[in-house]
Steps between C-alpha positions, in 0.01 A plus 500: 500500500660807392558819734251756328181246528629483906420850452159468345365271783659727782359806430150390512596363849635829567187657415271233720684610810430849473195438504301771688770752567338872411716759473390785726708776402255790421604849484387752799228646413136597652361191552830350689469782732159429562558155518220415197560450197435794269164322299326460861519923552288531243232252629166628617282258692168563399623386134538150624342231336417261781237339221649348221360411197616159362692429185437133368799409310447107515438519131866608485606148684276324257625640159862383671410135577368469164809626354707300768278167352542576123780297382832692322360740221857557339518361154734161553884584506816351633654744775824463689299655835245646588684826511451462098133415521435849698731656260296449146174631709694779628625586138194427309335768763764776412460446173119566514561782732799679277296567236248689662490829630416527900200645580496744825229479769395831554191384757567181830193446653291186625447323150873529423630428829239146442623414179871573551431229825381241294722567155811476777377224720438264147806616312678366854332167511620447132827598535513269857387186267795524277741425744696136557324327807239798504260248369554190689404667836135479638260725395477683841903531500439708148206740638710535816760636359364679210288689759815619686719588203297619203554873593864428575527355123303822361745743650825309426343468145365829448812677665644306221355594223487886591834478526550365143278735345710798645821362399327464162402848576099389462402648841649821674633442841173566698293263306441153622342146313223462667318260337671211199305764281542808641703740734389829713702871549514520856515864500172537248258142600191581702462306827114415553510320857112613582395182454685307772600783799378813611778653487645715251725425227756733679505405812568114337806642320743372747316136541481493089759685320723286312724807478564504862687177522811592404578102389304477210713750338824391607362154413426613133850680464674199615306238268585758168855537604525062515267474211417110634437270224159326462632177669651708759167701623304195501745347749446851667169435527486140591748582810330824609120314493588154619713600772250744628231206466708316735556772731122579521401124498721237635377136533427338151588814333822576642592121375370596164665811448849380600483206259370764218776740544816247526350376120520809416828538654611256260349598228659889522843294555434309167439865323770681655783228453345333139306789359738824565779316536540676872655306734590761754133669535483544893507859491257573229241322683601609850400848286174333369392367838584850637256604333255280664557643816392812382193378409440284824578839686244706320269176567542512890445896480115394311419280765574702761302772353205246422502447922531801616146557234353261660620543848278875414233363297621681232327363236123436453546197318603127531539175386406141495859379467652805690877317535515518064503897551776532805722675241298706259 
């Protein structure tokens, strides 16, 4: 076994063991001085919404089990790994995608914020059911962990893309993918949040803002300065999701996931050393994984947000499956 796939298999153990450390450096300001954080100032108790009204998304679970119980969909081919399987989806999608111009959403409100849910949530479950061993697990093992990474895979993916389009020069620095269709200006998109809190869309700046968290930028920077490859992203993905799966999970799925990310240990190996002809290829993906971390840190900053909402009763809204939505 050489020294670089050593490597491979030690810095997801790395990243296991640091589990739940959260940084808490935050820079004096107001709120640390009044010992609350600066969203809760804002907060005005008779805007509670101690009544919620209920958002059934068990259709979402539904339209996933049937995809999980279709059988493969890809035309028959011969493919080294699965690493190539993902790859010719991932391609044939950027090919559709290149030859369009992006639409910009001018107007979020509750249809959009409903459709981007479910568009996300299936375009997940597909991608999850193309990996090596994804399908041999038990149908509960998929919805399990498809309900605790889905958002995880949209931001990796759409932090992704954004940044290709602006390296391409195809989006400005301030706009964002939002959607695999379209993408939103942050400084010109209109906020419509009347339909799930009574508060106002600018006193939810700080709980909402993707401009505020400082990671998705330096996340996007980072990705168009490496430029990953196709095969490369996906193995992004695969660690960043699985591993939080098992984090979030344990049990059967924690077994699952580790078995699903040493294959694809082996299979990023097989493209580093037989495809590129890299041998030595530690520190490009200590760089790649890196980049992970970003994302898991802007993650942990969502879900602390999401308590602290619902520590207030923030929002007037919630959901049959509430533990699917802990990061949006």
């Amino acid at each position: 076994m050489s020294t670089e796939m050593i490597i491979i298999k030690t810095s997801k153990i790395k990243i296991q063991t640091n589990r739940d450390k959260i940084s808490s450096k935050i820079a004096p300001s107001l709120s640390n001085f009044l010992g609350r954080p600066e969203f809760i100032l804002c907060l005005e108790p008779d805007k509670a919404s101690h009544i919620k009204t209920i958002i059934d998304v068990s259709y979402l679970i539904k339209k996933a089990e049937n995809i999980f119980q279709q059988p493969d969909s890809i035309s028959p081919m011969i493919y080294e790994n699965s690493l190539d399987k993902l790859l010719m989806e991932l391609e044939e999608m950027k090919t559709r995608k290149s030859k369009e111009k992006i639409p910009v959403v001018k107007y979020i409100g509750k249809f959009e914020y409903l459709m981007f849910w479910e568009t996300t949530f299936v375009s997940a479950a597909k991608w999850l059911a193309r990996i090596a061993g994804f399908q041999d697990l038990e149908i509960s093992v998929k919805i399990d962990i498809l309900k605790s990474v889905w958002m995880l895979w949209a931001r990796l993916d759409k932090l992704s893309e954004t940044a290709e389009y602006q390296r391409g020069q195809k989006l400005k620095n301030n706009v964002y993918m939002w959607t695999e269709e379209t993408c939103m200006d942050l400084k010109t998109v209109e906020i419509d949040l009347k339909w799930c809190t009574n508060y106002s869309t600018e006193q939810m700046l700080f709980y909402l803002a993707p401009d505020s968290d400082s990671s998705w930028k330096e996340t996007i920077e980072r990705l168009i300065e490496l430029e990953p490859t196709n095969v490369e992203l996906n193995f992004m993905l695969i660690q960043l999701c699985l591993q939080h799966a098992s984090m979030r999970k344990q049990g059967k799925v924690l077994e699952a996931t580790d078995r699903i990310l040493q294959i694809q240990a082996d299979n990023l190996h097989h493209y580093y050393t037989n495809i590129l002809k890299m041998p030595r290829y530690s520190n490009r993906l200590e760089k790649l994984l890196k980049v992970n971390k970003l994302v898991e840190s802007s993650v942990r900053l969502r879900r602390d947000r999401n308590q602290i909402s619902k520590l207030f009763d923030v929002f007037s809204i919630d959901f049959s499956h509430p533990e699917m939505f802990e990061l949006t």
